[in-house]
Coordinates of C-alpha atoms and ligand atoms in Angstrom, one line a residue:
M622 CA 51.4 42.7 61.2
E623 CA 49.1 45.6 59.9
A624 CA 51.1 48.2 61.7
I625 CA 54.4 46.9 60.3
A626 CA 53.1 46.6 56.8
T627 CA 51.8 50.2 56.7
Q628 CA 55.3 51.4 57.6
I629 CA 56.7 50.4 54.2
P630 CA 57.3 53.6 52.3
R631 CA 55.1 53.7 49.1
I632 CA 56.6 55.4 46.2
D633 CA 54.6 56.2 43.1
V634 CA 57.1 55.6 40.3
D635 CA 57.2 53.5 37.3
P636 CA 60.8 52.1 36.9
F637 CA 59.8 50.8 33.5
S638 CA 58.7 54.1 32.0
D639 CA 60.8 55.4 29.1
A640 CA 62.0 58.4 31.2
M641 CA 63.1 56.2 34.2
I642 CA 64.9 53.7 31.9
D643 CA 66.7 56.5 30.2
E644 CA 67.8 58.3 33.4
P645 CA 67.3 56.1 36.5
Y646 CA 69.6 57.7 38.9
E647 CA 67.4 60.2 40.7
M648 CA 64.7 57.5 41.1
H649 CA 67.4 55.2 42.5
D650 CA 68.3 57.8 45.1
I651 CA 64.7 58.2 46.1
L652 CA 64.0 54.5 46.4
R653 CA 67.3 53.8 48.3
E654 CA 66.8 56.6 50.8
A655 CA 63.1 55.9 51.5
G656 CA 63.9 52.7 53.5
P657 CA 65.4 49.3 53.3
V658 CA 62.3 48.0 51.5
V659 CA 59.9 50.2 49.6
F660 CA 56.6 49.4 47.8
I661 CA 55.6 50.5 44.3
P662 CA 51.8 50.4 44.1
K663 CA 51.6 50.4 40.3
Y664 CA 53.1 46.9 40.2
D665 CA 52.1 45.8 43.6
L666 CA 55.9 45.2 44.2
H667 CA 58.4 45.4 47.0
V668 CA 61.8 46.9 46.0
V669 CA 65.2 46.8 47.6
A670 CA 67.7 49.4 46.3
R671 CA 70.4 49.4 49.1
H672 CA 73.5 47.4 48.6
A673 CA 73.2 45.3 51.8
Q674 CA 69.6 44.4 51.2
V675 CA 70.1 43.6 47.5
Q676 CA 73.0 41.3 48.5
S677 CA 71.0 39.6 51.2
V678 CA 68.0 38.9 48.9
L679 CA 70.2 37.5 46.2
T680 CA 72.1 35.3 48.5
N681 CA 69.0 33.9 50.3
W682 CA 67.7 31.6 47.5
E683 CA 65.5 29.6 49.9
S684 CA 63.3 32.5 50.7
F685 CA 63.8 34.4 47.5
I686 CA 63.4 31.9 44.7
S687 CA 64.0 32.1 41.0
S688 CA 61.8 29.3 39.7
A689 CA 58.7 31.6 39.6
G690 CA 60.7 33.9 37.2
V691 CA 63.3 36.6 37.7
G692 CA 61.2 39.2 36.0
L693 CA 58.0 41.0 37.1
A694 CA 55.8 38.0 36.0
N695 CA 55.1 35.4 38.6
F696 CA 55.2 32.1 36.9
K697 CA 53.0 30.6 39.6
H698 CA 50.1 32.6 38.2
E699 CA 51.2 33.6 34.7
A700 CA 52.5 31.4 31.9
P701 CA 56.2 32.2 31.0
F702 CA 56.5 33.9 27.7
R703 CA 59.0 31.1 26.6
P704 CA 59.8 27.7 28.1
K705 CA 61.6 28.5 31.3
S706 CA 65.3 28.7 31.4
L707 CA 66.8 25.6 33.2
L708 CA 69.5 27.8 34.6
L709 CA 68.1 31.3 35.4
E710 CA 64.5 30.3 36.3
A711 CA 65.2 27.3 38.5
D712 CA 66.0 26.5 42.1
P713 CA 68.0 23.7 43.7
P714 CA 68.2 20.8 43.3
D715 CA 67.2 21.2 39.5
H716 CA 69.4 24.3 39.2
T717 CA 72.4 22.7 40.8
V718 CA 72.7 20.0 38.1
V719 CA 72.7 22.3 35.2
R720 CA 74.8 24.9 36.9
T721 CA 77.5 22.4 37.5
V722 CA 77.7 21.6 33.8
I723 CA 77.7 25.2 32.7
S724 CA 80.2 26.2 35.4
R725 CA 82.6 23.6 34.0
V726 CA 82.1 24.7 30.4
M727 CA 82.7 28.3 31.5
S728 CA 85.5 27.6 33.9
P729 CA 88.6 29.8 34.0
K730 CA 90.5 27.0 32.4
T731 CA 88.2 26.6 29.4
I732 CA 87.9 30.4 29.0
Q733 CA 91.6 31.1 29.2
Q734 CA 92.1 28.9 26.1
L735 CA 90.1 31.5 24.3
R736 CA 92.3 34.5 25.3
D737 CA 94.7 34.5 22.3
L738 CA 91.9 34.5 19.9
F739 CA 90.1 37.3 21.6
E740 CA 93.2 39.4 21.7
A741 CA 93.9 38.9 18.0
E742 CA 90.4 39.9 17.3
A743 CA 90.7 43.0 19.3
E744 CA 93.9 44.0 17.5
A745 CA 92.4 43.4 14.1
M746 CA 89.3 45.4 15.1
F747 CA 91.4 48.4 16.3
D748 CA 93.4 48.2 13.0
R749 CA 90.2 48.9 11.1
L750 CA 88.8 51.4 13.6
L751 CA 92.0 53.5 13.8
E752 CA 92.1 53.7 10.0
K753 CA 88.6 55.4 10.1
G754 CA 89.1 57.6 13.2
R755 CA 85.4 58.5 13.3
I756 CA 83.4 55.5 14.2
E757 CA 79.9 54.5 15.4
G758 CA 80.9 53.0 18.7
V759 CA 77.9 50.7 19.1
K760 CA 77.8 49.0 15.7
E761 CA 81.5 49.0 14.9
L762 CA 83.0 48.4 18.3
A763 CA 80.6 47.4 21.2
E764 CA 78.5 45.1 19.1
H765 CA 81.2 44.0 16.7
F766 CA 83.6 42.4 19.2
P767 CA 81.2 40.2 21.4
L768 CA 79.2 39.3 18.3
K769 CA 82.4 37.9 16.8
V770 CA 84.2 36.3 19.7
F771 CA 81.3 34.8 21.8
P772 CA 79.4 33.0 19.1
D773 CA 82.7 31.8 17.7
A774 CA 83.5 30.4 21.1
V775 CA 80.1 28.7 21.4
G776 CA 80.7 27.3 17.9
L777 CA 78.0 29.1 15.9
E778 CA 78.2 29.9 12.2
S779 CA 78.8 33.5 11.1
E780 CA 75.6 33.9 9.1
G781 CA 72.6 35.4 10.9
R782 CA 74.2 36.4 14.2
D783 CA 72.4 39.7 14.2
N784 CA 69.4 37.6 15.2
L785 CA 71.0 37.2 18.6
L786 CA 70.6 40.9 19.2
L787 CA 66.8 40.7 18.6
Y788 CA 66.7 37.7 20.9
G789 CA 68.6 39.3 23.7
D790 CA 66.7 42.5 23.6
M791 CA 63.5 40.5 23.9
V792 CA 64.7 38.2 26.7
F793 CA 65.7 41.2 28.8
N794 CA 62.6 43.2 28.0
A795 CA 60.5 40.2 29.1
L796 CA 61.9 40.7 32.7
G797 CA 59.9 43.9 32.9
P798 CA 56.1 44.4 32.5
R799 CA 54.2 43.7 29.3
N800 CA 54.7 47.3 28.1
D801 CA 55.3 48.7 24.7
L802 CA 59.0 48.1 24.9
F803 CA 58.3 44.4 25.5
E804 CA 55.6 44.1 22.8
R805 CA 57.7 45.8 20.2
S806 CA 60.8 43.7 20.8
M807 CA 58.7 40.6 20.7
E808 CA 57.4 41.6 17.3
R809 CA 60.9 42.2 16.0
F810 CA 62.1 38.9 17.4
K811 CA 59.2 36.6 16.2
P812 CA 60.5 36.2 12.6
V813 CA 63.9 34.9 13.8
S814 CA 62.7 32.8 16.7
S815 CA 63.1 29.6 14.8
W816 CA 66.6 30.6 13.7
V817 CA 67.6 30.9 17.4
M818 CA 66.1 27.6 18.4
D819 CA 67.6 25.8 15.4
H820 CA 71.0 27.1 16.4
C821 CA 70.8 25.5 19.8
E822 CA 70.8 22.1 18.1
R823 CA 73.9 19.9 18.1
K824 CA 74.2 19.9 14.3
A825 CA 74.4 23.7 14.3
L826 CA 77.4 23.7 16.7
R827 CA 81.1 23.4 15.8
P828 CA 82.9 20.5 17.5
G829 CA 85.1 21.8 20.2
G830 CA 83.1 24.9 21.0
L831 CA 81.3 25.7 24.3
G832 CA 77.9 24.4 22.9
H833 CA 79.4 21.1 21.9
L834 CA 80.8 20.7 25.4
I835 CA 77.2 21.0 26.7
Y836 CA 76.2 18.1 24.4
Q837 CA 79.1 16.1 25.6
A838 CA 77.7 16.4 29.2
A839 CA 74.4 14.9 27.7
D840 CA 76.5 12.0 26.2
T841 CA 77.9 11.1 29.6
G842 CA 74.4 11.3 31.2
E843 CA 75.1 14.2 33.5
I844 CA 72.2 16.1 31.9
T845 CA 69.6 14.8 29.4
H846 CA 69.6 15.3 25.7
E847 CA 66.4 17.3 26.0
Q848 CA 68.2 19.7 28.4
A849 CA 71.2 20.3 26.2
P850 CA 69.6 22.7 23.6
M851 CA 68.0 24.6 26.4
L852 CA 71.4 25.3 28.0
V853 CA 72.8 26.4 24.6
R854 CA 69.8 28.7 24.6
S855 CA 71.0 30.2 27.9
F856 CA 74.3 31.0 26.1
L857 CA 72.5 32.7 23.3
S858 CA 70.2 34.6 25.7
A859 CA 72.8 35.9 28.0
G860 CA 76.0 36.1 26.1
V861 CA 75.8 39.0 23.7
D862 CA 73.6 41.9 24.8
T863 CA 75.2 42.0 28.2
T864 CA 78.8 42.3 27.2
I865 CA 77.9 44.5 24.2
N866 CA 76.3 47.1 26.5
G867 CA 78.9 46.7 29.2
I868 CA 81.4 47.7 26.6
A869 CA 79.2 50.5 25.1
N870 CA 78.6 52.0 28.6
V871 CA 82.2 52.1 29.5
L872 CA 83.2 53.7 26.2
L873 CA 80.7 56.5 26.7
T874 CA 81.9 56.9 30.4
L875 CA 85.5 57.1 29.3
A876 CA 84.7 59.6 26.6
R877 CA 83.0 61.7 29.2
H878 CA 85.9 61.4 31.6
P879 CA 89.0 62.4 29.7
G880 CA 91.1 62.6 32.8
E881 CA 90.2 59.0 33.8
Y882 CA 90.9 57.9 30.2
A883 CA 94.3 59.5 30.4
K884 CA 95.1 57.4 33.4
L885 CA 94.1 54.2 31.6
H886 CA 96.1 55.2 28.5
A887 CA 99.1 55.9 30.7
N888 CA 98.7 52.5 32.5
P889 CA 96.9 49.8 30.3
A890 CA 97.3 47.5 33.3
L891 CA 94.3 49.4 34.7
A892 CA 92.0 47.8 32.0
R893 CA 90.5 45.2 34.2
Q894 CA 89.8 47.5 37.0
T895 CA 88.4 50.1 34.7
F896 CA 86.0 47.7 33.2
E897 CA 84.8 46.8 36.7
E898 CA 84.4 50.4 37.7
G899 CA 82.5 51.0 34.4
L900 CA 80.2 48.1 35.4
R901 CA 79.6 49.5 38.8
Y902 CA 79.0 53.0 37.5
E903 CA 76.5 52.0 34.8
S904 CA 75.2 48.6 35.7
I905 CA 74.3 46.7 32.5
V906 CA 71.6 44.7 34.1
Q907 CA 69.6 47.1 36.2
T908 CA 66.8 45.0 37.5
I909 CA 66.3 41.4 38.5
F910 CA 63.5 39.9 40.5
R911 CA 63.0 37.1 43.0
T912 CA 59.7 35.7 44.4
T913 CA 59.2 35.1 48.1
S914 CA 58.7 31.4 48.8
R915 CA 57.3 32.1 52.3
P916 CA 56.7 35.0 54.6
V917 CA 60.0 36.8 55.0
E918 CA 61.5 39.7 56.9
I919 CA 64.0 42.2 55.6
D920 CA 65.4 44.6 58.2
G921 CA 62.1 44.5 60.2
V922 CA 59.9 44.8 57.2
E923 CA 57.6 41.8 56.7
I924 CA 56.7 40.5 53.2
D925 CA 54.1 37.8 52.5
G926 CA 55.0 34.6 50.6
D927 CA 54.5 34.4 46.9
R928 CA 55.3 38.1 46.4
K929 CA 57.6 39.6 43.8
V930 CA 60.7 41.5 45.0
L931 CA 62.7 43.7 42.7
T932 CA 66.4 44.1 43.4
L933 CA 67.8 47.3 41.8
L934 CA 71.4 46.3 41.0
G935 CA 72.2 49.7 39.5
A936 CA 71.0 51.5 42.7
A937 CA 73.0 49.1 45.0
N938 CA 76.1 49.8 42.9
R939 CA 75.9 53.5 43.8
D940 CA 74.8 53.1 47.4
P941 CA 76.7 55.7 49.5
R942 CA 76.4 53.2 52.4
K943 CA 78.8 51.0 50.5
W944 CA 80.9 53.3 48.2
S945 CA 82.6 56.7 48.8
E946 CA 81.7 59.2 46.2
P947 CA 79.4 56.7 44.5
D948 CA 78.5 58.9 41.5
R949 CA 82.1 59.5 40.6
F950 CA 83.7 57.3 37.9
N951 CA 87.2 56.6 39.2
V952 CA 89.5 54.1 37.5
D953 CA 91.7 53.9 40.6
R954 CA 88.7 52.5 42.6
N955 CA 88.8 48.8 42.8
P956 CA 85.0 48.2 43.1
V957 CA 85.1 44.8 44.8
G958 CA 81.6 43.9 45.9
H959 CA 79.6 45.5 43.1
L960 CA 76.5 43.5 42.3
V961 CA 76.3 43.7 38.5
F962 CA 76.9 40.0 38.3
G963 CA 74.4 39.3 41.0
A964 CA 75.5 37.2 44.0
G965 CA 74.9 33.8 45.5
I966 CA 74.1 30.6 43.7
H967 CA 72.7 32.5 40.6
G968 CA 75.8 34.8 40.4
C969 CA 76.7 35.3 36.8
V970 CA 78.2 32.0 35.4
G971 CA 79.6 33.9 32.4
Q972 CA 81.4 36.5 34.4
I973 CA 84.9 35.1 33.6
I974 CA 84.3 35.4 29.9
A975 CA 82.5 38.8 30.2
R976 CA 85.4 40.2 32.2
M977 CA 87.9 38.8 29.7
E978 CA 86.1 40.5 26.9
G979 CA 85.9 43.8 28.7
E980 CA 89.5 43.7 29.8
I981 CA 90.9 42.9 26.3
V982 CA 88.8 45.6 24.6
L983 CA 89.9 48.2 27.1
R984 CA 93.6 47.1 27.2
T985 CA 93.8 47.2 23.4
L986 CA 92.0 50.6 23.4
A987 CA 94.4 51.9 26.1
R988 CA 97.5 50.9 24.2
R989 CA 96.5 52.1 20.8
V990 CA 94.2 55.1 21.4
K991 CA 95.5 58.4 22.9
R992 CA 92.2 60.1 23.2
I993 CA 88.5 59.2 22.8
E994 CA 85.8 61.9 22.0
L995 CA 82.1 62.0 21.5
T996 CA 81.4 63.7 18.2
A997 CA 77.7 64.0 18.8
P998 CA 75.3 63.0 21.6
H999 CA 74.9 59.4 22.3
E1000 CA 71.5 57.7 22.0
R1001 CA 70.3 55.1 24.5
H1002 CA 68.3 52.1 23.5
L1003 CA 65.5 51.6 26.0
N1004 CA 65.1 48.1 27.5
N1005 CA 63.2 47.0 30.6
S1006 CA 66.3 45.6 32.3
L1007 CA 69.4 46.5 30.3
R1008 CA 71.2 49.8 30.4
A1009 CA 71.6 49.8 26.6
M1010 CA 72.9 52.0 23.9
R1011 CA 71.7 52.6 20.3
K1012 CA 74.3 55.1 19.0
L1013 CA 77.7 56.2 20.2
P1014 CA 79.4 58.5 17.7
L1015 CA 83.1 58.6 18.6
E1016 CA 86.4 59.8 17.3
I1017 CA 89.5 57.8 18.3
F1018 CA 93.0 59.3 18.0
P1019 CA 96.0 56.9 17.4
A1020 CA 98.6 56.7 20.2
Ligands
PQP1146 C1 71.9 38.6 33.2 C2 70.5 33.3 31.7 C3 71.1 34.5 32.2 C4 72.7 37.0 32.1 C5 68.9 32.1 30.4 C6 69.5 33.4 30.8 C7 69.1 34.7 30.3 C8 69.7 35.8 30.8 C9 70.7 35.7 31.7 C10 70.9 37.8 33.0 N1 71.4 36.8 32.2 N2 73.0 38.1 32.7 O1 68.0 32.2 29.4 O2 69.2 31.1 30.9

């Protein structure tokens, strides 16, 4: 055991430092090439950064559990910073019950019914944006679209939706260590926390929306009435920051790769695939953790039970063992098997709506915009687990 344990490469790096969050790719390369499992002493943490190992950890939910938290904190020893998510921070059989309800509410059939609304919203947005030409791509495009269509779909009032941005930022920071990023986002979030929880209640949700469908599952007894607001909370936690930054990242990437944009413009049917490649190239969710439920072995490396394991989704999505020319953004690549939506029983339940949002934004862009240019350097927003953006100064030229 000793001999095997000492074979694990130890890498002195802090993936949650400002510098690594801002520019993680060199660190990914080092961690990925050091071995199938590496150890980061600062956090007493095992890390997997290769595609095959990330996938195998995520699909083995019995050995790598979620109920002890999917961030750095081990809920067996530390109190969660908020009541645990019934969906994200749960294992079967509890997880299975709520996952079944959410899967139905977010099913292809339900989500397809939203398509016309989303498309009309994208057209209206580009009418306005093209009138201006020069835009701030985060506020006016990447945030604007998901913050309109997703809370509309859930059935939330229009007033106060910016509060969801503060909530999402805090939830995803909380997956990392209790560093300054986390503390500061917690401070910003505190004044709006009651707004968020109040908007998970039935009376805050429009009949017919996705939130209301959750309450209907409580009416039939499939879940309890205490569980319903907590599942709406999952929508509000996961549903905006993720798609916002997915869209922001792909806009930046397209602006930096005019040749690839030209291909998309010439063939708007590439929109869906372009969004996927954008997700692979800049993984919105960079880090997600599991906890070992028992002693486990990954490729000959032994890990004790009750240990945190970090899966580096962003590194797996650029693993040369899986992808040819992984650091190249290529809209002709169909990146099937990327892990930005995770894998296994916790694979993103919102991926159908996320993909539809991305596809619609990119197809509308492709049709209506001939060229997209950065007019000043972009600014990243630092977050412990999201690859996020603060400012994206763009000029768009009408087709
Ligand atoms: C990545 C669920 C999912 C979505 C929750 C919750 C929070 C975040 C996420 C992570 N998430 N994509 O609170 O249930």
